[in-house]
Each structure stands twice: as structure tokens, then as C-alpha cells.
XYZ file of C-alpha atoms in Angstrom:
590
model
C -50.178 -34.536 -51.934
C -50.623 -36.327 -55.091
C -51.740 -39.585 -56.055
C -48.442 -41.744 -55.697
C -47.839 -40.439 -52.771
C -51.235 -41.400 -51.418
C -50.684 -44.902 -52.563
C -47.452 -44.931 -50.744
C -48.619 -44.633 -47.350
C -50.247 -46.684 -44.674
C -53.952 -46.337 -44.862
C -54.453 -47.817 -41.311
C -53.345 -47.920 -37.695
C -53.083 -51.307 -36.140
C -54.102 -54.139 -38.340
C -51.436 -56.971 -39.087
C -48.009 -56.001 -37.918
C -49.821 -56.351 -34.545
C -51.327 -59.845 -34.972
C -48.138 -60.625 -36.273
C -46.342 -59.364 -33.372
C -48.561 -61.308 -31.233
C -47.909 -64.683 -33.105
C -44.302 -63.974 -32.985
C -43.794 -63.857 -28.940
C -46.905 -66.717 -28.711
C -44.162 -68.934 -30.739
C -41.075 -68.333 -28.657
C -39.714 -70.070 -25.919
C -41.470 -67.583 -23.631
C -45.106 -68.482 -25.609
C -46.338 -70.539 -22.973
C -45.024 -68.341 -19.557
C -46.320 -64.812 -21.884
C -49.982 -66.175 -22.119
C -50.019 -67.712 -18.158
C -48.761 -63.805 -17.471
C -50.950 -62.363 -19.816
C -54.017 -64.143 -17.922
C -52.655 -63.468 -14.771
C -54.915 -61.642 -12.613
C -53.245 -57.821 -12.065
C -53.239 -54.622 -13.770
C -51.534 -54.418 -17.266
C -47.712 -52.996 -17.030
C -48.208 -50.717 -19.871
C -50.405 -47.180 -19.367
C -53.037 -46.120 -17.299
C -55.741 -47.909 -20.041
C -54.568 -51.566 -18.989
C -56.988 -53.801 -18.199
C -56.854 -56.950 -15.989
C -57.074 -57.139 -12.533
C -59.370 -58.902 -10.197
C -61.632 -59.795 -13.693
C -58.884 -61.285 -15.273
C -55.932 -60.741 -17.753
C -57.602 -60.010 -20.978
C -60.717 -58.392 -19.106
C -61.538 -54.785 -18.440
C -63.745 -53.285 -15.833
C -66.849 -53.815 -17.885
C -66.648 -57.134 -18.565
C -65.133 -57.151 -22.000
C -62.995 -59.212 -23.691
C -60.114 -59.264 -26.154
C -58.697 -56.110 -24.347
C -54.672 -56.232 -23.949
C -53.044 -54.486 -26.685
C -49.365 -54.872 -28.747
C -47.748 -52.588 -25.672
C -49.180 -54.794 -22.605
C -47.468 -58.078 -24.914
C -43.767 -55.731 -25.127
C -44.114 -55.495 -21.270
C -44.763 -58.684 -20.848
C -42.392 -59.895 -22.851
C -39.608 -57.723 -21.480
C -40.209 -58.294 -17.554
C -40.327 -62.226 -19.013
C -36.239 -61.863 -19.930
C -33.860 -64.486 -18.017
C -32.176 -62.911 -15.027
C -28.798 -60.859 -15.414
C -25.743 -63.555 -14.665
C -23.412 -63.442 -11.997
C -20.403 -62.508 -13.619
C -22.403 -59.954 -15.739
C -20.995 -56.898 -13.957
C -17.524 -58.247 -13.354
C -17.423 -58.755 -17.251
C -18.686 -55.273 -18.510
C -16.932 -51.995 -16.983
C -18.713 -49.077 -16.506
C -17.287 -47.657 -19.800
C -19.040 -50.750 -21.785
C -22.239 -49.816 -19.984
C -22.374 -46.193 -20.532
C -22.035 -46.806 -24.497
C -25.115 -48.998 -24.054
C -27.911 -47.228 -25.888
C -31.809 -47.478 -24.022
C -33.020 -50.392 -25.969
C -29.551 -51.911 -25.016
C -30.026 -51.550 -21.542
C -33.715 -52.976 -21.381
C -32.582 -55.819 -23.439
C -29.857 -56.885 -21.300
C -32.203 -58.715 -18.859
C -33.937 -58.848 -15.224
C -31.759 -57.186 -12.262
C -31.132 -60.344 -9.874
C -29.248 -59.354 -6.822
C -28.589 -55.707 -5.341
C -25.499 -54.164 -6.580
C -23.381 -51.016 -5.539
C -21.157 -48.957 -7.313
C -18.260 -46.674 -5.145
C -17.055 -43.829 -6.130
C -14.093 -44.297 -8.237
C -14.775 -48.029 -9.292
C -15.311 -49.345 -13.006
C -17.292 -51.981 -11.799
C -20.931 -52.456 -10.030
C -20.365 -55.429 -7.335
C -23.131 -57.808 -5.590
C -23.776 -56.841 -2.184
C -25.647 -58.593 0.028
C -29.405 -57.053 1.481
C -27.775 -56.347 4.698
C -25.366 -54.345 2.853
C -28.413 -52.376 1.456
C -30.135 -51.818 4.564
C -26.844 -50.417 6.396
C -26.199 -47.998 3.249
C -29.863 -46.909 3.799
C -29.552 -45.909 7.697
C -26.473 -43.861 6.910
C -28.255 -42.094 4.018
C -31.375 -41.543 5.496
C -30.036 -40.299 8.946
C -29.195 -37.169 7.245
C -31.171 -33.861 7.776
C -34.896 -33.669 6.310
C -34.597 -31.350 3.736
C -31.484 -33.154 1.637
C -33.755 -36.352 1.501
C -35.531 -37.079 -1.869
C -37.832 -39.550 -3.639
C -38.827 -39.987 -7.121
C -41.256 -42.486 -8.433
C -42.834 -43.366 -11.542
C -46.391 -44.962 -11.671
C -44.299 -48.840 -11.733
C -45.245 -49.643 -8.342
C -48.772 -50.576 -6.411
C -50.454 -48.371 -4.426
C -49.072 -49.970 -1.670
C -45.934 -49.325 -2.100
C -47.001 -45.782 -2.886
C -48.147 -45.621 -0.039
C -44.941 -46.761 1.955
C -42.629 -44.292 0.242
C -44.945 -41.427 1.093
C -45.391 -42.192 4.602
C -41.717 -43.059 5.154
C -40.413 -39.691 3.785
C -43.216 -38.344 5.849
C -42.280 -39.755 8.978
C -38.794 -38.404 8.413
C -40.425 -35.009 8.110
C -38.988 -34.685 4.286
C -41.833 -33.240 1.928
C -39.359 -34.211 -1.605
C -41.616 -36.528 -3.203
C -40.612 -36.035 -7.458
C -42.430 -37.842 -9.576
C -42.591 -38.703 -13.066
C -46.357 -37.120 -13.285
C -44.548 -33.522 -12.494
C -43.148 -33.777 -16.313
C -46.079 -35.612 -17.689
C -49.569 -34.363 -16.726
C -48.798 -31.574 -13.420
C -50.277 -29.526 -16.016
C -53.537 -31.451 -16.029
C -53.623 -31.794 -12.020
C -53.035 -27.790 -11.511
C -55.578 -27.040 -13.939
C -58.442 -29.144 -12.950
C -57.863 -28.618 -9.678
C -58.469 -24.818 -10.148
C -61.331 -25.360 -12.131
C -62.897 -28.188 -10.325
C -61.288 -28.967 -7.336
C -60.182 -32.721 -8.659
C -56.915 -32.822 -10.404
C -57.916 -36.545 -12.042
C -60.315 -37.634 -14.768
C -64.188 -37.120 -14.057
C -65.044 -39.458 -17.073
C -64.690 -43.505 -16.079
C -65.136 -46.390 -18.380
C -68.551 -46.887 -18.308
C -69.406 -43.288 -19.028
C -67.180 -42.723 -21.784
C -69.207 -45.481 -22.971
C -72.080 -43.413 -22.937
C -70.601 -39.921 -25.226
C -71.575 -38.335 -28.199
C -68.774 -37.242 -28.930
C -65.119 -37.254 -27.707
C -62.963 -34.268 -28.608
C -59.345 -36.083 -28.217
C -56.596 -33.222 -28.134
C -52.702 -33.869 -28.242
C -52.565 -37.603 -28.338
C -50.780 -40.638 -30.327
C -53.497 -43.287 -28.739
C -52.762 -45.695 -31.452
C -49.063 -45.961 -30.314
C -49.502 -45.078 -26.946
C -52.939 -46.083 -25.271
C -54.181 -48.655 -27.891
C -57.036 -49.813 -25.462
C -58.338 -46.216 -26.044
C -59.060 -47.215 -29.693
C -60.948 -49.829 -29.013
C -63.730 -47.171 -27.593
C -63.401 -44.401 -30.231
C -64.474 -46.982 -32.360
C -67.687 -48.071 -30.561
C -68.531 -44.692 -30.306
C -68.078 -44.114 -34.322
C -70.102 -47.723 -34.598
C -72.950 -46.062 -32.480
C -73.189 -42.698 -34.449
C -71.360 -40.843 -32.177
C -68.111 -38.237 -33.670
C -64.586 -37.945 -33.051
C -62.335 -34.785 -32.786
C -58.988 -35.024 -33.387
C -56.943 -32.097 -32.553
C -53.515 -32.894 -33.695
C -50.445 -30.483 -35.452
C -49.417 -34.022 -36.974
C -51.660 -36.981 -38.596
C -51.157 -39.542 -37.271
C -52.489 -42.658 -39.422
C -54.510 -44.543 -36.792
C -56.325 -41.936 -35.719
C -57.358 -41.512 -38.879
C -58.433 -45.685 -39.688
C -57.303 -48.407 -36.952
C -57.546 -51.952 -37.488
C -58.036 -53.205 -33.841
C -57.629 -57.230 -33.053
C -60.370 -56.787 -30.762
C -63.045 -56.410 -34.307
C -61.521 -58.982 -36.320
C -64.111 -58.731 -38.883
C -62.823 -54.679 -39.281
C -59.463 -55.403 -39.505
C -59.665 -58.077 -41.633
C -62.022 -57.462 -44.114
C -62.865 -53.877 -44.449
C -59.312 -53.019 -43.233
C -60.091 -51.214 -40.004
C -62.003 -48.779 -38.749
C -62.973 -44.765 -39.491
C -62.140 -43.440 -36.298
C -61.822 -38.891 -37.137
C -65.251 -37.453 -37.603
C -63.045 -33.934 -37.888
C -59.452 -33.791 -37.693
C -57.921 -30.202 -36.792
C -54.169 -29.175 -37.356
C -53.299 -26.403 -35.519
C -49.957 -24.510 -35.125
C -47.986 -26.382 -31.901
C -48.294 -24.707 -28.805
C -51.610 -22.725 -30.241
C -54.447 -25.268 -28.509
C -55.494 -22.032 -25.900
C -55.863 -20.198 -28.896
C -57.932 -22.839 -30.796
C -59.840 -23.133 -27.440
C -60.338 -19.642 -27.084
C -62.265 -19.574 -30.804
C -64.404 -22.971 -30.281
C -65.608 -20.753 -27.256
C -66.110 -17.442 -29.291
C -67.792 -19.645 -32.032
C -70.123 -21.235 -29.636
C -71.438 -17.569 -28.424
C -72.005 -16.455 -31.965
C -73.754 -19.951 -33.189
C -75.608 -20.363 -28.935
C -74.864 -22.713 -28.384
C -73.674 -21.657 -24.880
C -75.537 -23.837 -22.174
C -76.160 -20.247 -19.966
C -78.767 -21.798 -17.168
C -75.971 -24.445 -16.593
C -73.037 -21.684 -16.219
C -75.586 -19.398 -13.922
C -76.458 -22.613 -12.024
C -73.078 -24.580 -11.684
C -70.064 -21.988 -12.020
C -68.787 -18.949 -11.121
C -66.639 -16.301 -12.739
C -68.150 -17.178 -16.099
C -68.551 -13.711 -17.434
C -64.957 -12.866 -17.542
C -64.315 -16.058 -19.818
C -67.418 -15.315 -21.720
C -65.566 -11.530 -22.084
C -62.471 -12.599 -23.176
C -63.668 -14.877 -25.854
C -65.753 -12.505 -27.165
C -63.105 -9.347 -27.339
C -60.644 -11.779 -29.108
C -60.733 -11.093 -32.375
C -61.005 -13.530 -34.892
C -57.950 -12.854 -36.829
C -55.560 -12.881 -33.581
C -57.120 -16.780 -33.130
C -57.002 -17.249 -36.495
C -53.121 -16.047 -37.062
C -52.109 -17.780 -33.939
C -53.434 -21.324 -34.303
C -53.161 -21.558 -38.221
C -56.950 -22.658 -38.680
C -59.469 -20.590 -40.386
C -62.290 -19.393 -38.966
C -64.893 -21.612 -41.054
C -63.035 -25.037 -39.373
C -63.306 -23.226 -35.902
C -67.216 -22.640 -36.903
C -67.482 -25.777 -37.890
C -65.962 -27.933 -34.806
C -67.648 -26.778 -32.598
C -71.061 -26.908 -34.098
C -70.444 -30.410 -34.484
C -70.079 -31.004 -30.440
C -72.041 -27.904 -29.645
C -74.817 -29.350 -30.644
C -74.415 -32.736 -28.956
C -75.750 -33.742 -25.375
C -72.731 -35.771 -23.954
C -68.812 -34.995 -24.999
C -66.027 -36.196 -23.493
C -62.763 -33.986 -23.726
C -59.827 -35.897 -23.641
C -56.393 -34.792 -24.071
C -52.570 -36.307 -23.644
C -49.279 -34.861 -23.464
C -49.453 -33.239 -26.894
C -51.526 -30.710 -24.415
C -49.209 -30.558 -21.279
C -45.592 -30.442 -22.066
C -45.854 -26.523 -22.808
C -44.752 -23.373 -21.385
C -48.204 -22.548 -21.090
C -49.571 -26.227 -20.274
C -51.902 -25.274 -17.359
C -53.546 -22.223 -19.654
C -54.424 -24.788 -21.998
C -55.999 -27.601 -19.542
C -58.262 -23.784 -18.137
C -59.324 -23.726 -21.521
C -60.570 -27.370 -22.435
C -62.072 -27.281 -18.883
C -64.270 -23.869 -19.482
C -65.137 -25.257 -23.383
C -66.317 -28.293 -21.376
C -68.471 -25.733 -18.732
C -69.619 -23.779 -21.410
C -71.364 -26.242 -23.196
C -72.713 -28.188 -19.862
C -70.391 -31.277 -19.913
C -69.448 -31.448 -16.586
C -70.639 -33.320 -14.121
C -73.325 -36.140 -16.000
C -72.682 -39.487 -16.989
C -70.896 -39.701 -20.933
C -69.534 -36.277 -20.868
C -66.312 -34.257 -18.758
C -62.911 -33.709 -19.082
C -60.369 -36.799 -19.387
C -56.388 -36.198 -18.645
C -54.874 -39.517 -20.203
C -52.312 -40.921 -17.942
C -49.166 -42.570 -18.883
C -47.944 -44.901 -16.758
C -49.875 -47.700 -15.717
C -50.325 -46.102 -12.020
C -49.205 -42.724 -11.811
C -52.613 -41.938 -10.800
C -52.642 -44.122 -7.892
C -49.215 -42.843 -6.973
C -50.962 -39.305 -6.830
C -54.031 -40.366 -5.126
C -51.853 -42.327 -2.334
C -50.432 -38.376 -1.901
C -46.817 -39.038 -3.271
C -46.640 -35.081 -4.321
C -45.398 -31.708 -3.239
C -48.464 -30.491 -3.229
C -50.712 -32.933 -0.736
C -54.165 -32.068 0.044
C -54.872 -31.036 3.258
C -57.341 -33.597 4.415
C -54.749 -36.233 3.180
C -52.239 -34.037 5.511
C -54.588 -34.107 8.389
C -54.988 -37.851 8.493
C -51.493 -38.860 7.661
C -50.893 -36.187 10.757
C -52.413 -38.269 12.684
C -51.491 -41.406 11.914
C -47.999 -40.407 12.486
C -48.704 -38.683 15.776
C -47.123 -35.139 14.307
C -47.510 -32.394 11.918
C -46.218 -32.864 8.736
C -43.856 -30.640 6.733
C -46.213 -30.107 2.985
C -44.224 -26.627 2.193
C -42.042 -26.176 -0.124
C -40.678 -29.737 -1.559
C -39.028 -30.593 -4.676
C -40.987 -31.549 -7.722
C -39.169 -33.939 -10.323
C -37.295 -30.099 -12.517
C -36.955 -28.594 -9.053
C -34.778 -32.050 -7.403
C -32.621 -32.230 -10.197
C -32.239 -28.082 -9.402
C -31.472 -28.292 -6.099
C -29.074 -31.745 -6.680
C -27.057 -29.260 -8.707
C -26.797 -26.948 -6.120
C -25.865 -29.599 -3.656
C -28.468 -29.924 -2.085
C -29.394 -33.350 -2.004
C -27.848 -36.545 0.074
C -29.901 -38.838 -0.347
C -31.909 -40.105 -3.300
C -33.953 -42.670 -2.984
C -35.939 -43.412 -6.852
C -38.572 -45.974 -6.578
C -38.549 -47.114 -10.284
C -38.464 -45.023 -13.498
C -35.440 -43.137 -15.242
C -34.952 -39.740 -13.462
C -31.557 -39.465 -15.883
C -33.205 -39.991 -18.984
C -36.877 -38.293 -18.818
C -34.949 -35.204 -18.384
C -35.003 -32.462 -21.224
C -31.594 -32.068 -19.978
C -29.457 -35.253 -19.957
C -25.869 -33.292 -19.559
C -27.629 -31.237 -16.431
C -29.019 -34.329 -14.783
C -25.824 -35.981 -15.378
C -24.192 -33.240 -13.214
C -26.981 -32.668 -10.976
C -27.159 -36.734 -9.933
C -23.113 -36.545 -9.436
C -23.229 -33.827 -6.635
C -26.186 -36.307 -4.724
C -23.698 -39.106 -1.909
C -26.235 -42.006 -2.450
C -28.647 -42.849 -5.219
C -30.853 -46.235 -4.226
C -32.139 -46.992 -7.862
C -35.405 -49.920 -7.393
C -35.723 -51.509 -10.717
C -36.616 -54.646 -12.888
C -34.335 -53.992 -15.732
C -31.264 -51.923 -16.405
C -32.075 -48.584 -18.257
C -29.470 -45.713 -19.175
C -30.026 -44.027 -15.494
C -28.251 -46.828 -13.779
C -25.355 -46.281 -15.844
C -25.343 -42.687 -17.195
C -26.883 -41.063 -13.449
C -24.586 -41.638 -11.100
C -23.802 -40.851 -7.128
C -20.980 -39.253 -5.918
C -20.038 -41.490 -3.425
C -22.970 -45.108 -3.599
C -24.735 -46.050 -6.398
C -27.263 -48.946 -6.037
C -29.385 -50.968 -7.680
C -32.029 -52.722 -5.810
C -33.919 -55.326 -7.670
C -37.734 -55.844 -7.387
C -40.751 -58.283 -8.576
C -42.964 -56.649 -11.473
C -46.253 -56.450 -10.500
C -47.343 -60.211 -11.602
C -44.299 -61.620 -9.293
C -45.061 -60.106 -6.130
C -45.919 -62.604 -3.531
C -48.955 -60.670 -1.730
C -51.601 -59.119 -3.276
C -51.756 -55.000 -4.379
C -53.993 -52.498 -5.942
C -53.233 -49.980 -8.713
C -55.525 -47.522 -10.227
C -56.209 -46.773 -13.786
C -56.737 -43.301 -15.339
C -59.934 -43.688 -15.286
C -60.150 -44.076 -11.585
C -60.575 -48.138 -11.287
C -59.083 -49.552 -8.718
C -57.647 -53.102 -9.669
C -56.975 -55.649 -7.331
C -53.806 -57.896 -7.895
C -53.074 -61.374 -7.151
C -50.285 -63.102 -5.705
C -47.987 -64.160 -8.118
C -44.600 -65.911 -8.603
C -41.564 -65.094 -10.749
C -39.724 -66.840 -13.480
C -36.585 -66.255 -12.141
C -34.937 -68.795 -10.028
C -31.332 -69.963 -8.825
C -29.467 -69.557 -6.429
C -27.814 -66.414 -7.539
C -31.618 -64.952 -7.764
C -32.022 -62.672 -4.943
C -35.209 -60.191 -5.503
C -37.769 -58.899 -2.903
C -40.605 -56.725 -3.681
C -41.596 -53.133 -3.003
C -43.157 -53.495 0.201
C -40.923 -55.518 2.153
C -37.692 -53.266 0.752
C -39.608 -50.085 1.952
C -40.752 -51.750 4.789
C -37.142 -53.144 5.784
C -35.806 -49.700 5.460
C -38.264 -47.995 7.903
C -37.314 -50.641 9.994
C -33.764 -50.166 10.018
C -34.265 -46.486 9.989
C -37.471 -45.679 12.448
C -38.233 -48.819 14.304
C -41.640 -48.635 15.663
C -41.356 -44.901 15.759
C -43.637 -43.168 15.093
C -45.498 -46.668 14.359
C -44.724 -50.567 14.215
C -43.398 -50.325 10.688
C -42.735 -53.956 10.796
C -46.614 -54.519 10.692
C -46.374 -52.712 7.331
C -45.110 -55.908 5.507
C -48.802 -56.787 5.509
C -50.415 -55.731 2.265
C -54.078 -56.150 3.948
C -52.510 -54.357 6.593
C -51.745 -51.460 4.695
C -54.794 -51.040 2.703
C -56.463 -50.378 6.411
C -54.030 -47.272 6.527
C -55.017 -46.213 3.097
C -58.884 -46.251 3.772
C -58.527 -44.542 7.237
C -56.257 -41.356 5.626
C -57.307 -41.389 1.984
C -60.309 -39.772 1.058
C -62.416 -41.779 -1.512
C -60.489 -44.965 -0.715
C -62.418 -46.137 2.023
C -63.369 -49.536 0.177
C -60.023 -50.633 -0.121
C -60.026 -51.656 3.287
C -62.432 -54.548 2.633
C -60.634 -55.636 -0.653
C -59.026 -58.497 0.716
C -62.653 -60.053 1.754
C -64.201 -58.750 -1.175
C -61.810 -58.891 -3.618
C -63.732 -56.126 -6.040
């Protein structure tokens, strides 16, 4: 690259277009409602490295300030839009809708009353909650194994919680969700290397590293918190890793809003100690020579791997019968860069690996997460405060959603419990994963669909497959704040509905999510924006709660005592393992 090219391009991450941003929306009619949501007390709407909670809006979990980011304002701002009209859907035909595009859809505004579309209608029309709950007792009186769920990480734990102990109850084991296309490869593989499918690194430890090898991740666009620590940990003398096929600019510099003197005057902040470009799809293969380099430089820790691991020879083997110019060839790095990475964290005390979907959205996604999880054995970072492996999650709580057991693949304590709770045992074969539903729908074998926020249409490699797949399901229940190209694009054969739902700041009882880091935020009541009397919304609980209702009654249990949030958490503590606290949130409220 020459010199006018150089001068061409941004030199930092961050910085002003973000400040600017923030002045923009702090100036608009919704200035005034954005900052009172913004200090609200609940967990940020954006990813898993939101902050807020029981410490407050702009506070994290250890007690700092400053810490909501560009993509917590664009959630904000977005769940702040006035509510869709009454004659909204009697103006626009399906037709209009379907040529929508996705920043279309979000921008048209809030959902405000449950709607249904029949088969063979242009038009969605209001229906009344009553209307709902009779569509859901015919759809979910239908045989076990044609039932389905699908959630994204939207919702509270609470709610989580509902969905996976309704489908439960009806014996149904199809609990998609969007973590099976985001980070299943992450769960698998830390689960077969250390039992724990979630991050083993938490704030205050990652705090505490020498070094943080970050592999397959945007952060600046994605988890801007994130930055905020990789650039302590450069101001403290500790390095950064970036393992990345593409540069991206602000994890190169970032000018955070959080270090105003950075941004503004020495126009951000260094953030790569080292920054690797390998071939995509290559990072076993990159992971494979770190390993062989550390044997040849030992910097192996071999009293931990004798002490703490088994089967360590054979990955000690392999490493060292791969030859260099196979590693070399397949991830497009020379040997010397190899050397040189990982004597920089080889011979540190405390590194954190950390990776994103760069990592996990391959063909061989659970190889790689093996591979960052034996570099991280090898050199003894497992298991001691400032060091260990660190999947970073995507949705705000698609961590909780796992930990409250909505997967295919529950653990078998969970299973026990939930057994009996519910007074039977439970079906946890088989089930459909997120690929797997949208498999069997095409095969007809799905009824019922029941998709507890998200967009099971559009996260879909596939969009002409799901399409088809969602057409051969009778009913799809979509539970949503805004419109996005699923409601319009995936639709039932037979009902299509739209059920709309507080975000997390409206909900009129208080909820827990957790982060990605394993923080557990508690969430205040709240009230919405949206008023009138066409305004008709209810939130998670009480819609999964009416269902059960109308559907189970008090069998196995009261499910009308389940419209008590405290009430719930008592459920979670008694058949969750490690969420016994939660019980005594509501007199604690930490």
C-alpha cells in the first residue's frame, strides 16, 4: 500500500462519528425519554457486553462508569419508535410488505396489538388476545413431536424459563435457538474439553490478564464495551492478539467516549500488540503451530498438563508430527509470525483467549474451539483468575436462554430437576436445533411454531429454503417489538401471528438476564411509551403464562402462579444448577 492510500483511510475506530451519533438522538424529540431509558435500571438491549442492571444504566458490574456504547443508543432508540397505527395493516398489502427491505421493516415502528394473517389473505388483521389464546390451544393440542420453539437471547430469563418448561410439560424436546447458528460451536467444544459450554473468564478477571489473544471478532462494531477493556489492558502493559483474515481499523486504534482525553487529543487508542492474518477457515491450523511453536521454544506448562488434564500426549503428538510447511501452506502465515505469537503470550502468566463468530460459523467450528481450548491448557490458563477461554456472545441473553436449558441438548441434572418439578420424565432425545427445524418444517413435519423473538426467516443461510420450509408449518406465533422481514417474508400455511411484547425496560415486573460473562442482572419494573387506546401489548411472562393456562391448566402445576416473576425465580434456583441465588433476588436485589 502506498502512501496516498495510507492517507486515505481511517486511522481509528470509534472517535467522533460516535459522539456525534450520540448528540444527534440526545437532540431529538426522543432526547429526553432515550436518556430516562438509557438510565433505566436493566440490562442493555444490545450484546451480551451490556451493562446496566441493578447498578444502573450507564454502570457495569464493577462499578464503572461511562459504559453504554453507540449500539445500546440504536436499541434504544429503535424500541423508543411511536407505535404502528391502526389502519397500518389495512393500508399496506402483503405485497407492499414483502418489498420492504430489513431496515424498512425495523423502521416502520413498535407492534401494538396482535395481528393474524389466514391463509389466502393480502392483509394482516387485529385480533383480539382471546383470539390469540384460542389459536394457541388448537395449535398446541397437536402431537409432541410437530411442536417447535425458537428463541433468540431478546427475552429475560424468565421468560426463558417459561418457554422451556411449557414445551417440556407438553413432552416436546424442539427448543431452536438462535445460539445453534451463532456459538453451538463454542458450547460443544468447551463442553468436551471442560465440561462448561460458557465463558470461564468474568469481568473482573479479564481485568486482571496479560494478555488477551482475541480470534475472529469485529468488537469495535459489534461488542464496543469490549474495547473499553483491551484498552486498559494496553494502558497497564499488558498485549493484544488479534487474529483476523481482515483488518479491521478499530482493532487496530479506537477512540472510545469512555477516555475522552484519548479520543480527543491523541486520537484514540493502540489497541493490536500483534495482529495475525491468516487464510479463512485456517484458525485449527494456526492453532495447531502456536502449539508446535510452544514445544520447540518450552514454553509448555508440563506439571500443569500432568496435574490438571488428561489425554495430553496425543495433542502434544499431533502438534509435533505436523510439519511446519503443511501449517504454514494452510493458514498463509510463516513460520517466524507463528514463532513469534506465541512467544509473546507463552511467556506471560495470565491470557485470556477470546474468540467470536469469525471462529464458529465453519464447517469445522467445534475443531477450532478444541484447539484454542488445548493452546489455553497447554500453557496453564485455565482455571486462575485473569486467564481462560472467553466465547463472546451475541445477543444480549442468549446465554441466559442456554443456562435456563432452552436447548436440544439439556444437561442431565437440569433434566432431573425439571423431572421433578413436572412430576414426569422428560423427553431430551432427539429435538430440533434451529438448521434441523427448518429441515424437518420442509419435510412437514412441523404444526406448530411458536418463535419467541428473533428472525428465524432471515438468520438463515438459506432464505428461499426457509421460505418453503415456514410455508409447510399450519401456525407460526411470531412474539416481537418491531416488524422485521420474517413477519412478512416467513409465512404459515394456514395462521400467521404477530404477538406484540414490552422490551425489556417496559415490562411491568422485574427480570434477570445474564451477560456473557456470566453476570446476572437484575431488572426493574418499567413502563412503556406507548399509550392509546389502540395500544394493546403484554409482556413475555404473562403471554407464556396465559398460554399454559389455556393449554395445561394446573396440570402438571398451577401455571397461573407463574405470572409471578419472584415466583418463578424460586423454580429457577430449585432446578438450575448455579442459580441458586436468584431465588433471594427480589429481597436482595444483587
Amino acid at each position: 500500500m502506498n502512501e496516498r492510500e495510507t492517507s486515505n483511510k481511517i486511522e481509528a475506530g470509534g472517535g467522533f462519528p460516535v459522539l456525534q451519533y450520540w448528540a444527534e438522538k440526545t437532540l431529538s424529540p426522543q432526547g429526553v425519554k432515550l436518556w430516562q431509558t438509557l438510565n433505566h435500571k436493566s440490562a442493555c438491549l444490545a450484546c451480551a457486553w451490556g451493562t446496566g442492571g441493578q447498578k444502573g444504566g450507564f454502570v457495569n458490574e464493577a462499578g464503572e462508569s461511562l459504559q453504554r456504547c453507540l449500539k445500546s443508543v440504536e436499541a434504544v432508540t429503535s424500541e423508543l419508535m411511536p407505535g404502528i397505527k391502526t389502519d397500518f395493516f389495512h393500508t399496506y398489502h402483503l405485497a407492499q410488505l414483502q418489498s420492504l427491505t430489513s431496515l424498512e421493516c425495523d423502521r416502520l415502528g413498535r407492534f401494538s396489538y396482535p395481528v393474524l394473517l389466514k391463509a389466502g389473505e393480502s392483509h394482516y388483521q387485529r385480533i383480539s388476545w382471546e383470539e390469540v389464546y384460542r389459536l394457541a390451544e388448537q395449535a398446541f393440542h397437536q402431537p409432541s413431536e410437530t411442536i417447535a420453539s425458537y428463541s433468540s437471547g431478546r427475552s429475560s430469563n424468565e421468560a426463558a424459563y417459561l418457554l422451556q418448561l411449557f414445551f417440556r410439560a407438553l413432552g416436546s424436546n424442539n427448543l431452536a435457538d438462535c445460539s445453534d447458528l451463532c456459538h453451538a460451536a463454542s458450547t460443544v467444544g468447551l463442553k468436551q474439553v471442560f465440561g462448561s459450554g460458557t465463558s470461564m473468564v468474568s469481568l473482573e478477571s479479564l481485568k486482571q490478564a496479560d494478555c488477551v489473544v482475541l480470534i475472529g471478532s469485529n468488537a469495535p462494531a459489534n461488542h464496543p464495551r469490549l474495547m473499553n477493556e483491551l484498552i486498559q489492558i494496553r494502558d497497564r502493559g499488558g498485549k493484544i492478539i488479534i487474529i483476523n483474515p481482515q483488518i479491521e481499523v478499530g482493532l487496530v486504534k479506537f477512540s472510545s467516549p469512555a477516555f475522552p482525553i484519548k479520543s480527543l487529543l491523541r486520537g484514540g487508542s493502540d489497541i493490536s500488540t500483534l495482529y495475525l492474518q491468516p487464510i479463512p477457515g485456517s484458525d485449527t491450523a494456526l492453532f495447531v503451530g502456536l502449539q508446535k511453536s510452544l514445544i520447540e521454544q518450552n514454553l509448555v506448562r508440563w506439571d500443569y498438563l500432568k496435574s490438571h488434564t488428561e489425554n495430553w500426549q496425543s495433542v502434544i503428538d499431533y502438534a509435533r508430527q505436523t510439519p511446519w510447511e503443511t501449517i504454514t501452506k494452510t493458514c498463509g502465515l510463516s513460520r517466524e509470525e507463528i514463532e513469534a505469537t506465541a512467544a509473546l503470550f507463552g511467556n506471560l502468566e495470565r491470557v485470556v483467549f477470546a474468540w467470536a463468530m469469525g471462529v464458529t460459523q465453519q464447517e469445522n467450528g467445534v475443531d477450532n474451539i478444541i484447539s484454542i481450548a488445548n493452546t489455553a491448557l497447554m500453557t496453564g490458563n485455565a482455571g486462575k483468575i485473569g486467564a481462560g477461554t472467553m466465547p463472546i456472545r451475541g445477543h444480549s441473553n442468549v446465554q441466559g436462554f442456554g443456562s435456563m436449558g432452552v436447548t436440544v441438548r439439556l444437561r442431565q441434572e437440569i433434566a432431573e430437576a425439571l423431572a421433578q418439578l413436572l412430576g414426569k420424565p422428560l423427553n431430551i432425545t432427539g429435538g430440533y436445533d434451529t438448521r434441523a427445524l427448518i429441515e424437518a418444517a420442509e419435510r412437514g413435519k412441523i404444526n406448530t411454531l411458536f418463535c419467541l423473538g428473533g428472525n428465524l426467516y432471515g438468520a438463515n443461510p438459506d432464505l428461499n429454503q426457509a421460505k418453503k420450509a415456514l410455508a409447510q408449518i399450519d401456525t407460526i406465533f411470531y412474539v416481537a417489538t418491531k416488524p422485521n422481514l420474517g413477519h412478512f417474508q416467513g409465512l404459515a400455511r394456514q395462521n400467521t401471528v404477530i404477538l406484540p411484547v414490552f422490551a425489556r425496560f417496559e415490562n411491568p415486573h422485574p427480570t434477570t438476564t445474564e451477560s456473557g460473562n456470566n453476570f446476572v442482572r437484575f431488572n426493574e419494573r418499567g413502563s412503556s411509551h406507548l399509550q392509546g387506546s389502540h395500544v394493546d401489548i403484554i409482556s413475555e411472562v404473562e403471554l407464556l403464562t396465559n398460554i399454559a393456562v389455556k393449554v395445561l391448566g394446573t396440570n402438571p402445576i398451577d401455571w397461573s402462579r407463574l405470572h409471578d416473576t419472584a415466583y418463578i425465580r424460586q423454580l429457577i434456583a430449585k432446578t438450575i444448577p448455579g442459580y441458586q441465588k436468584i431465588g433471594q433476588l427480589d429481597q436482595t436485589q444483587t
